[in-house]
Amino acid sequence: MGITINGSSAAGNIDLGTNGTITDLAVGGIPDGTVDSDALASGLTLAGETTFNTTGAMQIPVGTTAQRPGSPSAGDTRFNSTTSRVEFYTGSAWKTTNTEGESITVDYLVIGGGGAGGGSWRGGGGGAGGYRNSYNNETSGGGGSSETALGLLTNTAYSVIVGAGGVGVEHAAGGNGGNSTFATITSTGGGGGGHYNNAGAAGGSGGGTAGSGSNTNTAGGAGTANQGYAGGAAPSSTGHQCGGGGGGAGAAGNQGGQGGTSGDGGNGLASSITGSSVTRAGGGGGGAYGSGNNYPIGGTGGAGDGKWVDADSAVYANGNNYTVQNSGSGGGGAPTPDGDDDDTAGTGGTGAKGVVIIRIPNTFTATFTGGVTSSTGTDGSDRYYIVTNTSDSSQTVTFS
């Protein structure tokens, strides 16, 4: 083992000059032995194996995130005083050595499954699934503010569940949509539309109340705060045979009636979390016949339109299903039984499944368990994942 010094010595100190190289240096617990930047003109290079024979500690560079080297090299190691973690540079990104995982900031858009429209008679439209959004200051449903991005850890599994769309039932209230979940964020499924004098169900956005036969102005199902709006109410007159529209993420469902927008579903909201603007989570249109509005439409974002038929028709009809899958939009309400009044009746339209969209820096990746269906893409310096189906409630995502 030897020491090669390209410099000179003076006054008991070693001056390495500007190109000091020490080969195979063994340091054996030298008291107060310190080499710092004041002693070196341009840094110290140790070529070969270096051994520190001490029970103490080696002091590595300490600094904040902002004080990281401007042009780091692969293998550079330091203690980050901002995160209180040892970190190293891989050649493309700073990573930590902590076994519990590295911090990662995750934006999300989580939408519950849409509610089904109510079955005949004059069923209410299905409410949209709850809409929770943290991306780029975009609003959440029901007039809520943008939420805070999640601070998560790598090497930790987080729950991911896509809520199913509600299913229509013949001559009965529409089914509620299923909840969607990502980590600690849960968006409530949309409320099903009511049928024949019955109120719509509460949900992420509420289902519309069915058209009146004996009661009037009955409120639609309530929406969930910061997720969605209420469904539309029953008409103000028993002669206006049109259900209320389902609530949407962006607006309440319209009250039933005979006007040109009566029973229309509430509009959805647009998000650019995947790099382009997409509208989701509209409420379904109400079902109508006779003097009801003859074309109750679903809200923007892929909701089903309501259905109208002539009151004297000898056939029944079903409400329209959602038009865009994984939008969390509601289904349309059914209009009427057949003309024989034997309760052969229409079924409300099916609500759309929800969706979970995750956006992270592209220096990280997401890995899902086997029961998850997803797609991925990039936008600028970020990567996003669109989760469209989960086989059961035990599915997870892990970041690395």
XYZ file of C-alpha atoms in Angstrom, residues 55-396:
342
model
C -15.735 3.175 15.567
C -16.846 6.749 15.052
C -18.584 8.064 11.942
C -17.765 9.488 8.541
C -19.205 12.963 7.927
C -20.761 13.269 4.475
C -21.994 16.519 2.890
C -25.130 18.003 4.457
C -27.454 20.459 2.743
C -30.997 21.313 1.735
C -32.760 20.167 -1.412
C -32.060 23.583 -2.916
C -28.338 23.141 -2.204
C -27.938 19.967 -4.252
C -24.998 20.121 -6.684
C -25.904 21.835 -9.927
C -24.195 19.173 -12.069
C -24.224 15.955 -10.016
C -22.528 12.737 -11.070
C -23.836 9.209 -10.646
C -22.940 7.980 -7.168
C -22.869 11.404 -5.489
C -24.088 10.950 -1.905
C -25.253 13.517 0.662
C -27.573 14.013 3.651
C -30.616 16.087 2.663
C -31.485 18.315 5.622
C -34.843 19.210 4.046
C -36.099 15.601 3.998
C -33.799 14.298 6.806
C -32.671 11.453 4.579
C -29.489 10.201 2.990
C -29.767 10.494 -0.782
C -27.697 9.537 -3.810
C -27.726 10.489 -7.472
C -28.452 7.692 -9.967
C -27.301 9.589 -13.015
C -30.804 10.876 -13.736
C -32.494 11.514 -10.368
C -31.873 11.839 -6.638
C -33.027 8.813 -4.658
C -33.068 8.048 -0.948
C -31.615 5.035 0.823
C -34.379 4.821 3.454
C -36.024 1.401 3.560
C -39.419 2.868 4.459
C -39.538 4.529 1.063
C -38.940 7.780 -0.703
C -41.475 10.599 -0.663
C -43.541 11.057 -3.812
C -46.195 13.663 -4.581
C -49.230 12.136 -6.324
C -52.046 14.047 -8.030
C -55.327 12.242 -8.597
C -58.786 12.329 -10.114
C -61.092 9.806 -8.439
C -64.693 9.393 -9.686
C -67.269 7.003 -8.258
C -69.564 4.863 -10.399
C -72.631 6.593 -11.831
C -76.114 5.820 -10.510
C -78.726 4.098 -12.692
C -81.841 5.887 -13.874
C -85.133 5.089 -12.180
C -87.481 2.559 -13.757
C -90.929 3.540 -14.942
C -93.020 5.327 -14.297
C -91.306 8.618 -15.235
C -88.098 7.668 -13.433
C -85.542 10.194 -12.238
C -82.110 10.364 -13.843
C -79.164 8.667 -12.159
C -76.679 10.863 -10.296
C -73.008 11.040 -11.279
C -70.351 9.451 -9.110
C -68.494 11.672 -6.643
C -65.708 13.695 -8.259
C -62.505 14.453 -6.301
C -59.601 16.192 -8.042
C -56.223 17.518 -6.873
C -54.636 18.378 -10.222
C -53.539 21.880 -11.232
C -56.086 23.777 -9.101
C -58.997 22.205 -10.995
C -62.223 22.126 -9.024
C -63.764 19.086 -7.399
C -67.454 18.229 -7.741
C -70.320 20.081 -6.112
C -68.459 23.382 -6.299
C -65.604 22.090 -4.133
C -62.083 23.488 -4.320
C -59.166 21.573 -5.738
C -57.888 19.086 -3.194
C -54.318 18.678 -1.937
C -52.057 16.202 -3.726
C -51.124 13.154 -1.652
C -47.659 12.789 -0.138
C -47.005 9.044 -0.334
C -43.999 6.718 -0.045
C -42.380 4.368 -2.488
C -42.316 0.648 -1.672
C -45.719 0.902 0.031
C -48.943 -0.642 -1.319
C -51.986 1.647 -1.580
C -55.570 0.592 -2.220
C -57.127 1.221 -5.631
C -60.792 0.429 -6.399
C -62.920 1.436 -9.397
C -66.611 1.742 -8.534
C -69.147 -0.103 -10.684
C -71.997 1.681 -12.420
C -75.460 1.339 -10.896
C -77.847 -1.105 -12.578
C -81.394 -0.246 -13.610
C -84.297 -2.284 -12.272
C -87.674 -2.783 -13.970
C -90.387 -0.650 -12.340
C -88.112 0.188 -9.390
C -85.556 2.735 -8.270
C -82.189 2.702 -10.025
C -79.218 1.210 -8.215
C -76.508 3.399 -6.736
C -73.039 3.418 -8.249
C -70.092 1.931 -6.369
C -67.454 3.920 -4.494
C -64.024 4.462 -6.051
C -60.910 4.613 -3.861
C -57.252 5.558 -4.168
C -55.174 5.445 -0.978
C -57.058 7.688 1.494
C -59.334 9.248 -1.147
C -62.831 7.799 -1.645
C -65.427 9.157 -4.076
C -68.995 8.099 -3.343
C -71.047 6.310 -6.006
C -73.850 8.285 -7.668
C -77.397 8.028 -6.327
C -79.969 6.013 -8.281
C -82.970 7.756 -9.819
C -86.345 7.357 -8.103
C -89.373 5.707 -9.711
C -93.103 6.560 -9.591
C -93.473 9.245 -6.932
C -90.324 8.226 -5.078
C -87.331 10.444 -4.356
C -83.942 9.870 -5.884
C -81.184 8.411 -3.710
C -78.356 10.397 -2.164
C -74.875 9.776 -3.550
C -71.748 11.456 -4.844
C -74.277 13.359 -6.933
C -77.921 12.677 -6.100
C -80.465 10.827 -8.227
C -83.452 12.698 -9.626
C -86.897 12.273 -8.042
C -89.498 10.500 -10.173
C -92.260 12.402 -11.928
C -95.284 13.209 -9.846
C -98.485 11.277 -9.651
C -99.651 12.530 -6.292
C -96.769 14.470 -4.773
C -95.037 17.577 -6.128
C -91.764 19.415 -5.623
C -90.213 16.509 -3.722
C -86.474 17.193 -3.603
C -83.999 15.049 -5.481
C -81.359 12.956 -3.757
C -78.628 14.941 -2.013
C -75.103 15.144 -3.347
C -71.990 14.734 -1.190
C -70.123 17.876 -0.141
C -67.175 18.655 -2.440
C -68.064 15.716 -4.702
C -71.319 16.445 -6.544
C -74.685 18.187 -6.750
C -78.227 17.131 -5.877
C -80.665 15.493 -8.254
C -83.627 17.390 -9.696
C -86.931 17.603 -7.849
C -90.335 16.257 -8.888
C -92.468 18.585 -11.031
C -94.467 21.362 -9.470
C -97.673 19.898 -10.919
C -99.010 16.347 -11.037
C -99.878 16.924 -14.673
C -96.220 17.372 -15.667
C -95.172 13.778 -15.993
C -91.393 14.039 -16.115
C -88.794 12.917 -13.580
C -86.015 15.172 -12.280
C -82.561 14.941 -13.820
C -79.681 13.321 -11.997
C -77.139 15.589 -10.335
C -73.750 16.070 -11.986
C -70.296 16.989 -10.723
C -70.686 20.464 -12.228
C -74.398 21.256 -11.726
C -77.602 20.050 -10.097
C -80.179 18.073 -12.051
C -83.122 20.076 -13.395
C -86.557 19.784 -11.840
C -89.055 17.693 -13.801
C -91.766 19.422 -15.824
C -92.830 20.178 -19.363
C -90.364 22.958 -20.238
C -87.602 22.518 -22.782
C -84.917 21.744 -20.196
C -87.108 20.067 -17.575
C -85.616 16.826 -16.268
C -82.204 17.423 -17.862
C -79.233 15.967 -16.032
C -76.613 18.171 -14.377
C -73.420 18.770 -16.334
C -70.082 17.144 -15.573
C -66.643 18.694 -15.049
C -63.589 18.825 -17.308
C -60.054 17.872 -16.243
C -56.707 17.939 -18.060
C -54.940 15.528 -15.708
C -54.028 13.359 -18.716
C -52.809 16.320 -20.779
C -56.039 16.994 -22.678
C -59.376 18.258 -21.427
C -61.968 15.522 -20.837
C -65.418 16.039 -19.311
C -66.800 13.360 -16.982
C -69.484 12.765 -14.323
C -72.726 14.114 -15.798
C -76.186 13.305 -14.440
C -78.725 11.210 -16.368
C -81.861 12.727 -17.888
C -85.269 12.012 -16.338
C -87.901 9.744 -17.865
C -91.132 11.331 -19.142
C -94.389 10.768 -20.968
C -97.642 12.575 -21.666
C -97.192 16.254 -20.914
C -93.595 15.868 -19.703
C -90.633 17.343 -21.570
C -90.302 15.035 -24.557
C -86.495 15.045 -24.640
C -84.808 15.173 -21.208
C -81.092 14.999 -21.969
C -78.206 13.714 -19.910
C -75.587 16.129 -18.617
C -72.230 16.597 -20.354
C -69.636 13.928 -19.680
C -71.261 10.781 -21.049
C -74.574 10.533 -19.182
C -77.626 8.698 -20.546
C -80.572 10.696 -21.888
C -83.998 10.280 -20.377
C -86.727 8.621 -22.410
C -90.141 9.960 -23.461
C -93.032 8.068 -25.049
C -96.616 8.882 -25.825
C -98.858 8.259 -22.811
C -101.193 6.146 -24.947
C -98.429 3.979 -26.382
C -98.975 0.237 -26.191
C -95.238 -0.372 -25.635
C -92.867 0.457 -22.828
C -89.335 1.791 -23.088
C -86.155 1.727 -21.048
C -84.014 4.667 -20.023
C -80.816 5.207 -21.994
C -77.533 3.857 -20.675
C -74.423 6.004 -20.190
C -72.619 6.934 -23.429
C -69.012 7.038 -22.155
C -67.671 4.211 -20.007
C -65.471 5.068 -16.992
C -66.909 8.566 -16.887
C -68.886 7.994 -13.674
C -71.952 9.444 -15.410
C -75.553 8.528 -14.589
C -78.100 6.562 -16.605
C -81.365 7.963 -17.966
C -84.793 7.462 -16.428
C -87.455 5.194 -17.974
C -90.751 6.719 -19.170
C -93.881 4.579 -18.785
C -95.395 1.114 -18.579
C -97.180 -0.284 -21.579
C -100.653 0.875 -22.485
C -102.323 -2.134 -20.856
C -101.308 -0.909 -17.385
C -100.271 -4.408 -16.410
C -96.994 -3.193 -14.914
C -94.908 -4.446 -17.819
C -92.496 -1.646 -17.237
C -89.337 0.073 -18.359
C -85.923 -0.215 -16.751
C -83.691 2.731 -15.933
C -80.465 3.185 -17.881
C -77.221 1.809 -16.452
C -74.643 4.195 -14.943
C -71.027 4.288 -16.119
C -68.186 2.800 -14.116
C -65.968 5.215 -12.245
C -62.264 5.804 -12.818
C -59.052 6.418 -10.878
C -56.415 8.579 -12.582
C -52.994 9.011 -10.960
C -50.316 11.494 -12.047
C -46.683 11.339 -10.797
C -43.245 12.670 -11.831
C -41.804 10.535 -14.627
C -38.786 9.660 -12.482
C -41.133 7.257 -10.671
C -43.257 4.351 -11.863
C -46.451 2.697 -10.592
C -46.936 -1.068 -10.393
C -50.417 -2.567 -9.944
C -51.556 -5.927 -8.668
C -52.872 -8.480 -11.152
C -56.548 -7.594 -10.887
C -56.101 -4.027 -12.135
C -56.782 -2.885 -15.697
C -54.905 0.304 -16.524
C -53.210 2.317 -19.243
C -50.418 4.873 -19.048
C -49.065 7.884 -20.880
C -46.822 10.904 -20.388
C -47.463 14.622 -20.322
C -44.471 16.919 -19.980
C -42.312 15.737 -17.088
C -45.111 13.611 -15.589
C -46.499 10.132 -16.120
C -50.190 9.331 -15.648
C -52.088 6.080 -15.132
C -55.784 5.559 -15.941
C -57.302 2.715 -13.920
C -60.504 1.509 -15.555
C -61.277 -1.702 -13.682
C -60.382 -3.595 -10.522
C -61.379 -7.209 -10.067
C -62.074 -6.841 -6.335
C -61.472 -4.543 -3.379
C -58.034 -5.988 -2.526
C -56.153 -4.454 -5.470
C -53.242 -2.082 -4.856
